[in-house]
Amino acid sequence: MKSLKYLLPGLAFLVLAAFFYRGLFLDPRTVPSPLIGKPAPAFDLQELRQPDTRFATADMFGKPAVLNVWATWCAGCKQEHDFLMRLARSGEVPLYGMNYRDERDKALEWLSQLGDPYKAIAYDPEGMGSLDWGVYGAPETFLIDPEGTVVYKHLGPLNPPIWEREFRPRIAAMQGSTQ
Amino acid sequence: MRSWPVLLLVTWLALGTTGLQADSILSMNPEETFDTSQQLDRYEALINDLRCVVCQNQSVAESNVELARDLRRITRDMILAGKTDAEIKQFMTDRYGDFVLYSPPLKPTTYLLWGAPAILLLLGAVVMVSVVGRRSGESSDDAERTGENI
Amino acid sequence: MIPELGHVALVMALCLAVTQSFFGLAGPIFDKPSWSAVAKPVSIGHFVFVCIAYAGLTYAFIQNDFSVAYVAGHSNSGLPFMYRIAAVWGGHEGSMLLWILMLAAWGALLGVFTRRIPLQTAAKVLGVMGVVSVAFMWFTLATSNPFDRLIPAPMDGRDLNPLLQDPGLVIHPPMLYMGYVGFAVAFSFAIAAMIEGKLDSQWARWIRPWTAAAWAFLTIGIALGSWWAYYELGWGGWWFWDPVENASFMPWLIGTALLHSLAVTERRGLFKGWTLLLAVSAFSLSLLGTFLVRSGVLVSVHAFATDPARGLFILAMLVFFIGGALALYAWRAPQLAQKGGFAPLSRETFLLANNMLFVVATLLVLFGTLYPLFLDGLGLGKISVGPPYFNLVFVIPTLPLVLLMGMGMHSTWKKTDWSQLKGKLWPFALATVLFTAIVPLIVYGQFGVMKFIGLTLGVWVMAVAFIDPVRYLLRKHSLRGYSRTMLAMCIAHFGIGLFVIGVTMVETYGIARDIGMKPGDVAQVDDYSFTFVGTRNVEGPNYSAVRGEVIVEKDGERVTVLYPEKRTYRVQQNPMTEAAIHPRIRRDLFVAMGEPLGQGAWSMRIQYKPFIRLIWLGALVMAFAAFFGISDRRYRVRSEAEAAERTPAEGHGKLQEGLA
């Protein structure tokens, strides 16, 4: 009985080691979004390509939608752009954009060079609209359901495996429930 | 006289730009924007308690990235608008989660963290009492000088 | 060619470490003194080869050999010579080599300075050190080889992180590692004792100087890190509770507890289980630190480029060494318990309280550091635990610790007479409280609860630190014959007092202002006025900078002119703030440039930091005390003669009359 207390340090260490092992496969830098399951924050910003019109959050409602936060200064955005073009062509889900802390001219030129997959793009040079969405870098991509609830957020460039694994099942679930 | 629109324009531009400049200096000059020293203290405390989500190793007070500057400005504006510290922190965590607070909020998942000092001290006290209690009952002859085996 | 020689030397060193481990452990286990005798010379040979390997890497840096991948990653032809030498440990692979070098150095020292210790024990200690060396070298050669070539070699390197291009860097890691790694010696002694099944006051006497030396280096290393962060990072802070800072601080806390626990084990043969556990824990925490810095498990400004594969290897090492040691502990510690009483008020009780409070403090730091990982690992979300938590929580065990320190050092073994202790100390307690209640009020015109508590504790410890040596001095007119160990304790505690005062003053009386200033603006901080003159562009050896000019005046007289800079290092293109400091013991004046606001205006960070230098001065005093204590002859006298000579001078208020 008495010798049990001498086992405590060793046991405590083993528990610690288990957490360390688990920790090796986590990324401490990713900040999960507190918006998951909550209504998409409202923004009402100028449209990038047509400054006279506005693009507001509610414009995305009614169908599952994907909002992609991007900028010309972001290397990852260039990486994912091909995939976004393919996604837009497939018509699987409407793709919207938020141009984050960027300049209009640069953004327009970028799009004309690389292609424009977006149905509508919010122009957010000050980052205030994105701040409400908890954006802290680019690229970030949000999945929104027809009622306007944020369902998922992905940090970093999008690619087919991630789309398969994270977005498709959730989109299917949305469409399943509306049937 | 026909030049007065130009004059007006130039004046407006001059005022406008210096106004902008003054504003950006002001936005870095917290003391001149707050009415009371309590507000200034609250501001300093809040921006030091917020973690810069971009660099992650600096507080919002220390970081110079744009997001940090924006968050400082928002904090200042909210204080001036009469919001409480709790409301300001709620604003931040609504967008960035608990990660953004350097002082973790008290909730069921952090009870153990915040209770740790009390729990550990209590345990320590219990151990002390039991050891000292036992030892004070024993003879105080020296058990050994040198070279004792188990 | 040279890097390959270095690589070969490292492999040779590994072979020698294997030899050292084998003979060091097998000799005593199979009772073959001739085998045990091999361990010492081999440990010296191992050190020599590690030196050759290290020299090889240094040579590659000095020669700007960018065909070595590590050199290309951390150096540049524009890098000043001094920093090319320091850059050797600027990245993961090189710092591992530094680790190995320090470990080998401690091993060689053990090989030379253990003549008074029975061969079989010394062999075991060296054997365990050898196993640690083998593990680290295997890790380095297998996953982090600094000698890997980069073909084709780039024209120039990626430069050393500008943050590290500083004189402070040149000494901070070596000192830190000497300390960190030095606890491996205490660890090895502990393992040796557990294998042997024997742990007595003689063992405690052997291990004490080695532990004190490691502790002293670690104290210096941590203090240097804090000082360097203060002037280099541009925010005016001196401690950030960053996970890696905590990783170096925890072994220090446990090491301090260990030194105190050893006093009880040496004097009365008690607290053996505690001492053993502390000895194992100190190095375990060093290993933990190694894991945290290099595995990517926590976010830290100090973290090296992370790699889960490396993390797994280090984790395996952790499980092997710490798990193994704690298993041994669970087996042997119950057998060590023994009789020996002491009264509720006694030196033993004070030292037990000391152990408790240090362990509580360490656990709080550990818990806070790892809590985000715990929650994330359980899928319970991501939180941050930062300075607000640690600053609050850390003072809870440490304030009582400082208070008890003043009393405990004057207590006597087995039983302390309360009225005697009270009589000795109350005048100093009273003087302290009067001093701290009145003087700061007069000088600074402010009073506050935390100010008062902090200052009272700091002054209290300083006031009572030298009571006994001073009385001895007054009686004998010389300190000859006064135990060095006791004197070292007084000096070390005095150092703690300095530290506490420094922390209290700078945190409670310090002023920090962030002000936007145009050229010509004047800012008032405390009694000083800071006039921002303007900026101009300057070029450094490997950077361009905007240099500001700030004139500091007090009462109309010029105090100094400060030149803070905002540097951009040409290769890595990161902007760096170079603060300008006017240092004085009584106060530092700290000016750093923030952001340009247009039209020549800048946001400036101006800080008034009273007595901040006491923080590092206190640490240096503590380290000096430890080195001084080691020089006590009692660690160099044979054990049998020792027993007859020693008088129980610490007890019953009498002072030691001298060692023959």
PDB file of C-alpha atoms in Angstrom, chain C residues 428-607:
ATOM      1  CA  PHE C 428      15.178  42.782  11.498  1.00  0.00           C
ATOM      2  CA  ALA C 429      11.546  42.104  10.718  1.00  0.00           C
ATOM      3  CA  LEU C 430      10.539  45.358  12.325  1.00  0.00           C
ATOM      4  CA  ALA C 431      13.281  47.333  10.621  1.00  0.00           C
ATOM      5  CA  THR C 432      12.259  45.837   7.289  1.00  0.00           C
ATOM      6  CA  VAL C 433       8.601  46.744   7.623  1.00  0.00           C
ATOM      7  CA  LEU C 434       9.414  50.268   8.732  1.00  0.00           C
ATOM      8  CA  PHE C 435      11.837  50.697   5.869  1.00  0.00           C
ATOM      9  CA  THR C 436       9.512  49.458   3.162  1.00  0.00           C
ATOM     10  CA  ALA C 437       6.539  51.337   4.536  1.00  0.00           C
ATOM     11  CA  ILE C 438       8.337  54.662   4.673  1.00  0.00           C
ATOM     12  CA  VAL C 439      11.202  54.893   2.217  1.00  0.00           C
ATOM     13  CA  PRO C 440       9.406  54.166  -1.078  1.00  0.00           C
ATOM     14  CA  LEU C 441       6.679  56.553  -0.020  1.00  0.00           C
ATOM     15  CA  ILE C 442       9.252  59.291   0.397  1.00  0.00           C
ATOM     16  CA  VAL C 443      11.211  58.522  -2.744  1.00  0.00           C
ATOM     17  CA  TYR C 444       8.390  57.665  -5.130  1.00  0.00           C
ATOM     18  CA  GLY C 445       5.397  59.129  -3.415  1.00  0.00           C
ATOM     19  CA  GLN C 446       3.344  56.005  -3.985  1.00  0.00           C
ATOM     20  CA  PHE C 447       2.023  53.192  -1.880  1.00  0.00           C
ATOM     21  CA  GLY C 448       0.381  49.968  -2.962  1.00  0.00           C
ATOM     22  CA  VAL C 449      -0.268  46.551  -1.479  1.00  0.00           C
ATOM     23  CA  MET C 450       1.757  44.557  -4.007  1.00  0.00           C
ATOM     24  CA  LYS C 451       4.542  47.123  -3.907  1.00  0.00           C
ATOM     25  CA  PHE C 452       4.663  46.805  -0.136  1.00  0.00           C
ATOM     26  CA  ILE C 453       4.521  43.021  -0.027  1.00  0.00           C
ATOM     27  CA  GLY C 454       7.151  42.533  -2.697  1.00  0.00           C
ATOM     28  CA  LEU C 455       9.553  45.052  -1.257  1.00  0.00           C
ATOM     29  CA  THR C 456       9.069  43.806   2.295  1.00  0.00           C
ATOM     30  CA  LEU C 457       9.877  40.242   1.311  1.00  0.00           C
ATOM     31  CA  GLY C 458      12.919  41.265  -0.703  1.00  0.00           C
ATOM     32  CA  VAL C 459      14.334  43.539   1.961  1.00  0.00           C
ATOM     33  CA  TRP C 460      13.507  40.984   4.683  1.00  0.00           C
ATOM     34  CA  VAL C 461      15.590  38.308   3.011  1.00  0.00           C
ATOM     35  CA  MET C 462      18.469  40.686   2.452  1.00  0.00           C
ATOM     36  CA  ALA C 463      18.329  42.008   5.987  1.00  0.00           C
ATOM     37  CA  VAL C 464      18.577  38.614   7.655  1.00  0.00           C
ATOM     38  CA  ALA C 465      20.918  37.001   5.143  1.00  0.00           C
ATOM     39  CA  PHE C 466      24.195  37.934   6.794  1.00  0.00           C
ATOM     40  CA  ILE C 467      23.308  37.922  10.492  1.00  0.00           C
ATOM     41  CA  ASP C 468      25.447  34.897  11.330  1.00  0.00           C
ATOM     42  CA  PRO C 469      28.558  35.726   9.307  1.00  0.00           C
ATOM     43  CA  VAL C 470      28.515  39.285  10.596  1.00  0.00           C
ATOM     44  CA  ARG C 471      28.267  38.144  14.204  1.00  0.00           C
ATOM     45  CA  TYR C 472      31.115  35.719  13.590  1.00  0.00           C
ATOM     46  CA  LEU C 473      33.124  38.470  12.009  1.00  0.00           C
ATOM     47  CA  LEU C 474      32.529  40.810  14.906  1.00  0.00           C
ATOM     48  CA  ARG C 475      33.622  38.147  17.375  1.00  0.00           C
ATOM     49  CA  LYS C 476      36.586  36.765  15.531  1.00  0.00           C
ATOM     50  CA  HIS C 477      37.579  39.769  13.440  1.00  0.00           C
ATOM     51  CA  SER C 478      37.940  37.506  10.432  1.00  0.00           C
ATOM     52  CA  LEU C 479      35.814  35.147   8.411  1.00  0.00           C
ATOM     53  CA  ARG C 480      38.468  32.477   8.480  1.00  0.00           C
ATOM     54  CA  GLY C 481      37.035  29.226   9.591  1.00  0.00           C
ATOM     55  CA  TYR C 482      33.473  30.129   8.714  1.00  0.00           C
ATOM     56  CA  SER C 483      31.937  27.391   6.634  1.00  0.00           C
ATOM     57  CA  ARG C 484      31.944  28.322   2.960  1.00  0.00           C
ATOM     58  CA  THR C 485      28.797  26.372   2.392  1.00  0.00           C
ATOM     59  CA  MET C 486      27.031  28.440   5.025  1.00  0.00           C
ATOM     60  CA  LEU C 487      28.439  31.654   3.631  1.00  0.00           C
ATOM     61  CA  ALA C 488      27.343  30.582   0.161  1.00  0.00           C
ATOM     62  CA  MET C 489      23.829  30.144   1.478  1.00  0.00           C
ATOM     63  CA  CYS C 490      23.856  33.668   2.887  1.00  0.00           C
ATOM     64  CA  ILE C 491      25.104  35.117  -0.389  1.00  0.00           C
ATOM     65  CA  ALA C 492      22.589  33.152  -2.445  1.00  0.00           C
ATOM     66  CA  HIS C 493      19.680  34.243  -0.297  1.00  0.00           C
ATOM     67  CA  PHE C 494      20.893  37.805  -0.481  1.00  0.00           C
ATOM     68  CA  GLY C 495      20.818  37.402  -4.252  1.00  0.00           C
ATOM     69  CA  ILE C 496      17.217  36.252  -4.087  1.00  0.00           C
ATOM     70  CA  GLY C 497      16.400  39.373  -2.107  1.00  0.00           C
ATOM     71  CA  LEU C 498      17.970  41.542  -4.802  1.00  0.00           C
ATOM     72  CA  PHE C 499      15.990  39.693  -7.425  1.00  0.00           C
ATOM     73  CA  VAL C 500      12.691  40.121  -5.587  1.00  0.00           C
ATOM     74  CA  ILE C 501      13.304  43.825  -5.125  1.00  0.00           C
ATOM     75  CA  GLY C 502      14.173  44.210  -8.789  1.00  0.00           C
ATOM     76  CA  VAL C 503      11.024  42.442  -9.906  1.00  0.00           C
ATOM     77  CA  THR C 504       8.796  44.349  -7.515  1.00  0.00           C
ATOM     78  CA  MET C 505      10.223  47.739  -8.376  1.00  0.00           C
ATOM     79  CA  VAL C 506      10.125  47.323 -12.123  1.00  0.00           C
ATOM     80  CA  GLU C 507       6.681  45.781 -12.226  1.00  0.00           C
ATOM     81  CA  THR C 508       4.975  48.069  -9.760  1.00  0.00           C
ATOM     82  CA  TYR C 509       6.818  51.361 -10.144  1.00  0.00           C
ATOM     83  CA  GLY C 510       7.726  51.070 -13.798  1.00  0.00           C
ATOM     84  CA  ILE C 511       6.172  53.330 -16.411  1.00  0.00           C
ATOM     85  CA  ALA C 512       5.626  52.373 -20.049  1.00  0.00           C
ATOM     86  CA  ARG C 513       4.231  54.733 -22.645  1.00  0.00           C
ATOM     87  CA  ASP C 514       3.419  54.301 -26.310  1.00  0.00           C
ATOM     88  CA  ILE C 515       3.400  57.720 -27.912  1.00  0.00           C
ATOM     89  CA  GLY C 516       3.208  58.930 -31.470  1.00  0.00           C
ATOM     90  CA  MET C 517       5.858  61.608 -31.895  1.00  0.00           C
ATOM     91  CA  LYS C 518       6.701  64.043 -34.663  1.00  0.00           C
ATOM     92  CA  PRO C 519      10.245  65.414 -34.854  1.00  0.00           C
ATOM     93  CA  GLY C 520      10.452  68.028 -32.146  1.00  0.00           C
ATOM     94  CA  ASP C 521       7.852  66.463 -29.862  1.00  0.00           C
ATOM     95  CA  VAL C 522       8.684  66.043 -26.207  1.00  0.00           C
ATOM     96  CA  ALA C 523       7.357  63.286 -23.989  1.00  0.00           C
ATOM     97  CA  GLN C 524       7.485  63.319 -20.218  1.00  0.00           C
ATOM     98  CA  VAL C 525       8.086  60.086 -18.371  1.00  0.00           C
ATOM     99  CA  ASP C 526       8.697  60.287 -14.647  1.00  0.00           C
ATOM    100  CA  ASP C 527      11.183  63.159 -14.179  1.00  0.00           C
ATOM    101  CA  TYR C 528      12.680  62.724 -17.618  1.00  0.00           C
ATOM    102  CA  SER C 529      11.805  64.498 -20.810  1.00  0.00           C
ATOM    103  CA  PHE C 530      12.379  62.714 -24.098  1.00  0.00           C
ATOM    104  CA  THR C 531      12.763  64.888 -27.177  1.00  0.00           C
ATOM    105  CA  PHE C 532      12.371  63.126 -30.498  1.00  0.00           C
ATOM    106  CA  VAL C 533      14.764  64.849 -32.873  1.00  0.00           C
ATOM    107  CA  GLY C 534      14.142  62.820 -36.005  1.00  0.00           C
ATOM    108  CA  THR C 535      15.492  59.918 -37.990  1.00  0.00           C
ATOM    109  CA  ARG C 536      18.074  59.174 -40.617  1.00  0.00           C
ATOM    110  CA  ASN C 537      19.012  56.119 -42.634  1.00  0.00           C
ATOM    111  CA  VAL C 538      22.140  54.152 -41.834  1.00  0.00           C
ATOM    112  CA  GLU C 539      23.804  51.059 -43.230  1.00  0.00           C
ATOM    113  CA  GLY C 540      25.192  48.222 -41.135  1.00  0.00           C
ATOM    114  CA  PRO C 541      27.359  45.279 -42.201  1.00  0.00           C
ATOM    115  CA  ASN C 542      24.382  43.148 -43.148  1.00  0.00           C
ATOM    116  CA  TYR C 543      21.449  45.425 -42.573  1.00  0.00           C
ATOM    117  CA  SER C 544      19.953  48.818 -43.365  1.00  0.00           C
ATOM    118  CA  ALA C 545      18.320  50.788 -40.603  1.00  0.00           C
ATOM    119  CA  VAL C 546      16.313  53.848 -39.747  1.00  0.00           C
ATOM    120  CA  ARG C 547      18.004  55.396 -36.754  1.00  0.00           C
ATOM    121  CA  GLY C 548      16.081  57.678 -34.472  1.00  0.00           C
ATOM    122  CA  GLU C 549      17.576  60.281 -32.199  1.00  0.00           C
ATOM    123  CA  VAL C 550      16.072  60.991 -28.803  1.00  0.00           C
ATOM    124  CA  ILE C 551      17.518  63.508 -26.362  1.00  0.00           C
ATOM    125  CA  VAL C 552      16.872  62.707 -22.720  1.00  0.00           C
ATOM    126  CA  GLU C 553      16.906  65.462 -20.132  1.00  0.00           C
ATOM    127  CA  LYS C 554      16.167  65.748 -16.458  1.00  0.00           C
ATOM    128  CA  ASP C 555      15.687  69.012 -14.617  1.00  0.00           C
ATOM    129  CA  GLY C 556      16.954  70.821 -17.662  1.00  0.00           C
ATOM    130  CA  GLU C 557      20.219  68.925 -17.810  1.00  0.00           C
ATOM    131  CA  ARG C 558      21.037  66.548 -20.608  1.00  0.00           C
ATOM    132  CA  VAL C 559      21.230  62.950 -19.390  1.00  0.00           C
ATOM    133  CA  THR C 560      21.997  61.199 -22.652  1.00  0.00           C
ATOM    134  CA  VAL C 561      21.136  60.880 -26.314  1.00  0.00           C
ATOM    135  CA  LEU C 562      19.576  57.612 -27.377  1.00  0.00           C
ATOM    136  CA  TYR C 563      19.641  56.081 -30.863  1.00  0.00           C
ATOM    137  CA  PRO C 564      16.975  53.412 -31.269  1.00  0.00           C
ATOM    138  CA  GLU C 565      16.853  51.686 -34.632  1.00  0.00           C
ATOM    139  CA  LYS C 566      14.485  49.870 -36.886  1.00  0.00           C
ATOM    140  CA  ARG C 567      16.644  47.463 -38.841  1.00  0.00           C
ATOM    141  CA  THR C 568      15.983  45.451 -41.949  1.00  0.00           C
ATOM    142  CA  TYR C 569      18.436  42.628 -42.429  1.00  0.00           C
ATOM    143  CA  ARG C 570      19.136  42.336 -46.112  1.00  0.00           C
ATOM    144  CA  VAL C 571      19.019  38.595 -46.515  1.00  0.00           C
ATOM    145  CA  GLN C 572      16.015  37.552 -44.467  1.00  0.00           C
ATOM    146  CA  GLN C 573      14.187  40.843 -44.817  1.00  0.00           C
ATOM    147  CA  ASN C 574      12.618  40.791 -41.386  1.00  0.00           C
ATOM    148  CA  PRO C 575      12.280  44.130 -39.640  1.00  0.00           C
ATOM    149  CA  MET C 576      13.925  44.240 -36.227  1.00  0.00           C
ATOM    150  CA  THR C 577      13.615  46.695 -33.423  1.00  0.00           C
ATOM    151  CA  GLU C 578      16.877  47.668 -31.777  1.00  0.00           C
ATOM    152  CA  ALA C 579      16.025  49.396 -28.524  1.00  0.00           C
ATOM    153  CA  ALA C 580      18.206  52.119 -27.050  1.00  0.00           C
ATOM    154  CA  ILE C 581      18.802  51.818 -23.339  1.00  0.00           C
ATOM    155  CA  HIS C 582      20.438  54.085 -20.800  1.00  0.00           C
ATOM    156  CA  PRO C 583      21.388  51.672 -18.049  1.00  0.00           C
ATOM    157  CA  ARG C 584      21.789  52.500 -14.398  1.00  0.00           C
ATOM    158  CA  ILE C 585      21.304  50.351 -11.323  1.00  0.00           C
ATOM    159  CA  ARG C 586      18.695  52.756 -10.048  1.00  0.00           C
ATOM    160  CA  ARG C 587      16.759  52.826 -13.318  1.00  0.00           C
ATOM    161  CA  ASP C 588      16.919  52.008 -16.992  1.00  0.00           C
ATOM    162  CA  LEU C 589      15.577  54.386 -19.595  1.00  0.00           C
ATOM    163  CA  PHE C 590      14.305  52.390 -22.534  1.00  0.00           C
ATOM    164  CA  VAL C 591      13.352  53.766 -25.931  1.00  0.00           C
ATOM    165  CA  ALA C 592      12.239  51.736 -28.942  1.00  0.00           C
ATOM    166  CA  MET C 593      10.722  52.706 -32.247  1.00  0.00           C
ATOM    167  CA  GLY C 594       7.358  51.285 -33.142  1.00  0.00           C
ATOM    168  CA  GLU C 595       5.803  52.095 -36.491  1.00  0.00           C
ATOM    169  CA  PRO C 596       6.255  54.998 -38.909  1.00  0.00           C
ATOM    170  CA  LEU C 597       3.203  57.208 -38.908  1.00  0.00           C
ATOM    171  CA  GLY C 598       4.036  59.241 -41.968  1.00  0.00           C
ATOM    172  CA  GLN C 599       5.590  62.703 -42.304  1.00  0.00           C
ATOM    173  CA  GLY C 600       8.608  61.651 -40.265  1.00  0.00           C
ATOM    174  CA  ALA C 601       6.504  60.796 -37.243  1.00  0.00           C
ATOM    175  CA  TRP C 602       6.980  57.540 -35.396  1.00  0.00           C
ATOM    176  CA  SER C 603       5.203  55.719 -32.613  1.00  0.00           C
ATOM    177  CA  MET C 604       7.744  55.462 -29.823  1.00  0.00           C
ATOM    178  CA  ARG C 605       7.797  53.142 -26.854  1.00  0.00           C
ATOM    179  CA  ILE C 606       9.375  54.941 -23.918  1.00  0.00           C
ATOM    180  CA  GLN C 607       9.831  53.151 -20.632  1.00  0.00           C
TER     181      GLN C 607
END
